[in-house]
Amino acid sequence: NAGVTQTPKFQVLKTGQSMTLQCAQDMNHNSMYWYRQDPGMGLRLIYYSASEGTTDKGEVPNGYNVSRLNKREFSLRLESAAPSQTSVYFCASSPHGVSDTQYFGPGTRLTVL
Amino acid sequence: GENVEQHPSTLSVQEGDSAVIKCTYSDSASNYFPWYKQELGKRPQLIIDIRSNVGEKKDQRIAVTLNKTAKHFSLHITETQPEDSAVYFCAASRNAGNMLTFGGGTRLMVKP
C-alpha cells in the first residue's frame, strides 16, 4: 500500500495564480483532511471530509476550496493565491473520523511570491 | 472551539535522560488525545494516544498521562536516544466532533 500520496511535492506560485493540490489514499478510509503547517503554529485544519460526498470547513478555510472526488481522492484548490498561503500542506486520512489514527501524506511545500 | 497549548516549545536533554512535554486543553468534552512525532522534513506520525476513560498508557519507552479534572495531558519519554530528536505535537478532539486541534509543537533535541 502506498498509504497517503500528495502531488506536487513543491510548487512556486505568483500572487493571484490558482492551483490544485491532489491527495489520494489507498487504505479505504472514510475521512480525509487538509492541514497547513506554519512554523511555530502546529497543524491547522483547513477543510475535512468526514465521508464520501461531504465536506466541511475547518479552522482556517478562507481562500481555499475542496472536492471529495470519490472515496480515495480529496483535492484542495487555491483560487487566487496570496503570500499568506505560503506554507506546507498536509493531507491526512483516518478510518472513521477524528478519534482514529490519522495517516499523513508527505506534504506539499508551497511558496507564493 | 478547542484550544490546545503545549509546553515547552523546545527541550534539550542528554541521551539517557527523561523528557516530559505537557499540554493543556480547554474543551471539557474532549476525549481523545493523540501524540504525533515529526522528524525534520517528514510527515507527522502517531506515536501514542489516550482516551478519556484511562489515566495512563505506556508503550515501551513512551507513556502518556491524562488528568481530566485539570484538563492536561503529558508525554513522557524515558531513556532518550538521539533518534528521539524530532518535533512532537499533542492534539485533542471530541468523539462527536470532526476536528483534531493540535498544540504548537515541542522541538526535542537529544544530545549524545
Short mmCIF file of C-alpha atoms in Angstrom, two decimals:
data_model
loop_
_atom_site.label_atom_id
_atom_site.label_comp_id
_atom_site.label_asym_id
_atom_site.label_seq_id
_atom_site.Cartn_x
_atom_site.Cartn_y
_atom_site.Cartn_z
CA ASN A 1 0.00 0.00 0.00
CA ALA A 2 1.23 3.48 -0.83
CA GLY A 3 -0.79 4.98 2.04
CA VAL A 4 -1.50 8.69 1.51
CA THR A 5 0.09 10.32 -1.53
CA GLN A 6 0.20 14.00 -2.47
CA THR A 7 1.17 15.90 -5.59
CA PRO A 8 3.06 18.05 -6.23
CA LYS A 9 5.86 17.96 -3.62
CA PHE A 10 6.93 21.54 -4.29
CA GLN A 11 5.22 24.47 -6.01
CA VAL A 12 6.00 28.14 -6.52
CA LEU A 13 3.15 30.45 -7.50
CA LYS A 14 2.80 34.12 -8.19
CA THR A 15 0.19 36.13 -6.32
CA GLY A 16 -3.21 35.66 -7.96
CA GLN A 17 -2.43 32.34 -9.65
CA SER A 18 -4.57 29.30 -8.96
CA MET A 19 -3.66 25.68 -8.40
CA THR A 20 -4.99 22.39 -7.09
CA LEU A 21 -3.23 20.13 -4.64
CA GLN A 22 -4.03 16.47 -5.12
CA CYS A 23 -4.35 13.82 -2.41
CA ALA A 24 -5.18 10.14 -2.64
CA GLN A 25 -5.31 7.26 -0.16
CA ASP A 26 -5.49 3.54 -0.78
CA MET A 27 -6.46 2.42 2.73
CA ASN A 28 -10.23 2.57 2.17
CA HIS A 29 -10.54 5.30 4.80
CA ASN A 30 -13.78 7.21 5.15
CA SER A 31 -12.40 10.52 6.44
CA MET A 32 -9.89 12.86 4.84
CA TYR A 33 -8.35 16.16 5.91
CA TRP A 34 -6.28 19.08 4.68
CA TYR A 35 -3.93 20.86 7.08
CA ARG A 36 -1.44 23.66 6.73
CA GLN A 37 1.71 23.84 8.82
CA ASP A 38 3.39 27.13 9.53
CA PRO A 39 6.50 27.50 11.71
CA GLY A 40 5.64 27.54 15.42
CA MET A 41 1.91 27.13 14.82
CA GLY A 42 1.50 23.39 14.61
CA LEU A 43 -1.02 21.95 12.19
CA ARG A 44 -4.23 23.82 11.44
CA LEU A 45 -7.21 22.20 9.78
CA ILE A 46 -8.34 23.84 6.55
CA TYR A 47 -11.15 21.51 5.41
CA TYR A 48 -12.21 17.97 6.10
CA SER A 49 -14.42 15.31 4.60
CA ALA A 50 -15.99 13.02 7.17
CA SER A 51 -17.18 10.66 4.44
CA GLU A 52 -17.51 10.46 0.68
CA GLY A 53 -19.86 13.17 -0.55
CA THR A 54 -19.45 15.52 2.41
CA THR A 55 -17.04 18.38 3.11
CA ASP A 56 -16.87 20.92 5.92
CA LYS A 57 -14.80 23.92 6.92
CA GLY A 58 -12.08 23.61 9.48
CA GLU A 59 -10.24 26.25 11.44
CA VAL A 60 -8.73 28.25 8.53
CA PRO A 61 -10.86 27.73 5.36
CA ASN A 62 -10.69 31.24 3.84
CA GLY A 63 -9.07 31.28 0.40
CA TYR A 64 -9.47 27.54 -0.18
CA ASN A 65 -11.97 25.13 -1.68
CA VAL A 66 -12.06 21.34 -1.64
CA SER A 67 -13.53 18.48 -3.59
CA ARG A 68 -14.02 14.92 -2.39
CA LEU A 69 -13.88 13.37 -5.84
CA ASN A 70 -14.50 9.83 -4.61
CA LYS A 71 -13.60 7.78 -1.55
CA ARG A 72 -9.90 7.78 -2.48
CA GLU A 73 -9.29 11.37 -3.55
CA PHE A 74 -9.58 14.74 -1.80
CA SER A 75 -8.27 17.85 -3.57
CA LEU A 76 -7.53 21.34 -2.26
CA ARG A 77 -7.82 24.36 -4.56
CA LEU A 78 -6.39 27.84 -4.18
CA GLU A 79 -8.36 30.10 -6.49
CA SER A 80 -6.22 33.22 -6.13
CA ALA A 81 -3.03 32.54 -4.23
CA ALA A 82 -1.72 35.07 -1.69
CA PRO A 83 1.68 35.26 0.06
CA SER A 84 -0.08 34.41 3.34
CA GLN A 85 -0.80 30.97 1.88
CA THR A 86 2.89 30.13 1.75
CA SER A 87 3.05 27.02 3.89
CA VAL A 88 3.49 23.26 3.95
CA TYR A 89 0.23 21.48 3.20
CA PHE A 90 -0.51 18.02 4.53
CA CYS A 91 -3.32 15.73 3.55
CA ALA A 92 -4.39 13.04 6.01
CA SER A 93 -6.92 10.24 6.24
CA SER A 94 -8.46 8.17 9.02
CA PRO A 95 -10.74 5.14 9.06
CA HIS A 96 -13.72 6.70 10.82
CA GLY A 97 -13.29 10.30 11.93
CA VAL A 98 -11.00 12.33 14.19
CA SER A 99 -10.87 9.82 17.04
CA ASP A 100 -8.97 7.38 14.85
CA THR A 101 -5.30 7.46 13.91
CA GLN A 102 -4.70 9.98 11.15
CA TYR A 103 -2.24 8.96 8.46
CA PHE A 104 -0.47 11.84 6.81
CA GLY A 105 0.83 12.30 3.30
CA PRO A 106 4.38 13.53 2.60
CA GLY A 107 3.30 17.17 2.27
CA THR A 108 3.43 19.89 -0.39
CA ARG A 109 5.71 22.87 0.14
CA LEU A 110 4.01 25.88 -1.45
CA THR A 111 5.60 29.28 -1.89
CA VAL A 112 3.56 32.25 -3.12
CA LEU A 113 5.59 35.19 -4.34
CA GLY B 1 -13.77 25.85 19.95
CA GLU B 2 -10.98 23.78 21.41
CA ASN B 3 -7.65 25.40 22.31
CA VAL B 4 -4.56 23.28 22.97
CA GLU B 5 -1.44 24.77 24.49
CA GLN B 6 1.85 22.88 24.55
CA HIS B 7 4.99 23.45 26.64
CA PRO B 8 7.89 23.75 26.35
CA SER B 9 8.41 24.85 22.76
CA THR B 10 11.97 23.49 22.84
CA LEU B 11 13.55 20.87 25.08
CA SER B 12 17.15 19.73 25.16
CA VAL B 13 18.18 16.63 27.12
CA GLN B 14 21.21 14.36 27.39
CA GLU B 15 20.97 10.90 25.93
CA GLY B 16 19.56 8.54 28.54
CA ASP B 17 17.66 11.25 30.41
CA SER B 18 13.88 11.51 30.51
CA ALA B 19 11.82 14.10 28.63
CA VAL B 20 8.37 15.41 29.56
CA ILE B 21 6.09 17.50 27.34
CA LYS B 22 2.86 18.96 28.71
CA CYS B 23 -0.36 20.05 27.04
CA THR B 24 -3.50 21.71 28.33
CA TYR B 25 -6.86 21.79 26.59
CA SER B 26 -9.92 23.96 27.02
CA ASP B 27 -12.91 21.84 25.94
CA SER B 28 -14.06 19.57 28.77
CA ALA B 29 -15.90 17.43 26.19
CA SER B 30 -12.61 16.39 24.50
CA ASN B 31 -11.98 12.69 24.98
CA TYR B 32 -9.26 11.68 22.51
CA PHE B 33 -5.65 12.81 22.91
CA PRO B 34 -3.05 11.64 20.37
CA TRP B 35 0.64 12.49 20.16
CA TYR B 36 2.42 12.82 16.83
CA LYS B 37 6.16 12.82 16.10
CA GLN B 38 7.53 14.72 13.12
CA GLU B 39 11.13 14.27 12.08
CA LEU B 40 12.77 17.03 10.08
CA GLY B 41 11.27 17.24 6.59
CA LYS B 42 8.97 14.28 7.21
CA ARG B 43 5.26 13.77 7.77
CA PRO B 44 3.72 13.60 11.28
CA GLN B 45 3.25 10.06 12.59
CA LEU B 46 1.19 8.87 15.53
CA ILE B 47 3.31 7.53 18.40
CA ILE B 48 0.72 7.06 21.14
CA ASP B 49 -2.80 8.11 22.03
CA ILE B 50 -5.06 8.04 25.07
CA ARG B 51 -8.79 8.20 25.53
CA SER B 52 -10.56 9.83 28.46
CA ASN B 53 -11.60 6.56 30.06
CA VAL B 54 -8.00 5.83 31.15
CA GLY B 55 -5.46 7.87 33.10
CA GLU B 56 -2.21 6.43 31.74
CA LYS B 57 -0.96 4.42 28.78
CA LYS B 58 2.52 3.02 28.11
CA ASP B 59 4.30 1.71 25.05
CA GLN B 60 7.90 0.72 25.74
CA ARG B 61 9.81 3.96 26.50
CA ILE B 62 6.81 6.20 25.85
CA ALA B 63 3.93 6.94 28.21
CA VAL B 64 1.08 9.40 28.26
CA THR B 65 -0.84 10.56 31.33
CA LEU B 66 -4.19 12.33 31.39
CA ASN B 67 -5.72 14.48 34.14
CA LYS B 68 -9.29 15.19 33.08
CA THR B 69 -10.06 17.34 36.10
CA ALA B 70 -7.18 19.69 35.39
CA LYS B 71 -7.57 19.30 31.60
CA HIS B 72 -3.99 18.48 30.91
CA PHE B 73 -2.05 15.54 29.50
CA SER B 74 1.64 14.79 29.21
CA LEU B 75 4.07 12.75 27.13
CA HIS B 76 6.90 11.03 28.95
CA ILE B 77 9.91 9.58 27.11
CA THR B 78 12.40 7.60 29.19
CA GLU B 79 15.97 6.63 28.30
CA THR B 80 16.03 9.11 25.43
CA GLN B 81 18.07 8.30 22.34
CA PRO B 82 19.35 10.57 19.54
CA GLU B 83 16.68 9.17 17.21
CA ASP B 84 14.03 10.61 19.54
CA SER B 85 15.08 14.07 18.32
CA ALA B 86 12.06 15.50 16.48
CA VAL B 87 9.09 17.83 16.88
CA TYR B 88 6.28 16.39 18.98
CA PHE B 89 2.68 17.55 18.69
CA CYS B 90 -0.17 16.90 21.08
CA ALA B 91 -3.78 17.12 19.94
CA ALA B 92 -7.32 16.84 21.26
CA SER B 93 -10.74 16.06 19.84
CA ARG B 94 -14.20 15.08 20.96
CA ASN B 95 -15.91 11.90 19.86
CA ALA B 96 -18.86 13.56 18.18
CA GLY B 97 -16.73 16.30 16.67
CA ASN B 98 -14.87 16.49 13.41
CA MET B 99 -11.78 18.46 14.27
CA LEU B 100 -8.47 17.44 15.76
CA THR B 101 -6.88 20.53 17.34
CA PHE B 102 -3.09 20.49 17.58
CA GLY B 103 -0.74 22.15 20.02
CA GLY B 104 2.08 24.32 18.71
CA GLY B 105 4.72 21.59 18.96
CA THR B 106 7.83 20.87 21.03
CA ARG B 107 11.24 20.52 19.43
CA LEU B 108 13.10 17.82 21.36
CA MET B 109 16.86 17.60 20.97
CA VAL B 110 18.68 14.62 22.46
CA LYS B 111 22.40 15.22 22.81
CA PRO B 112 24.63 12.16 22.51
#
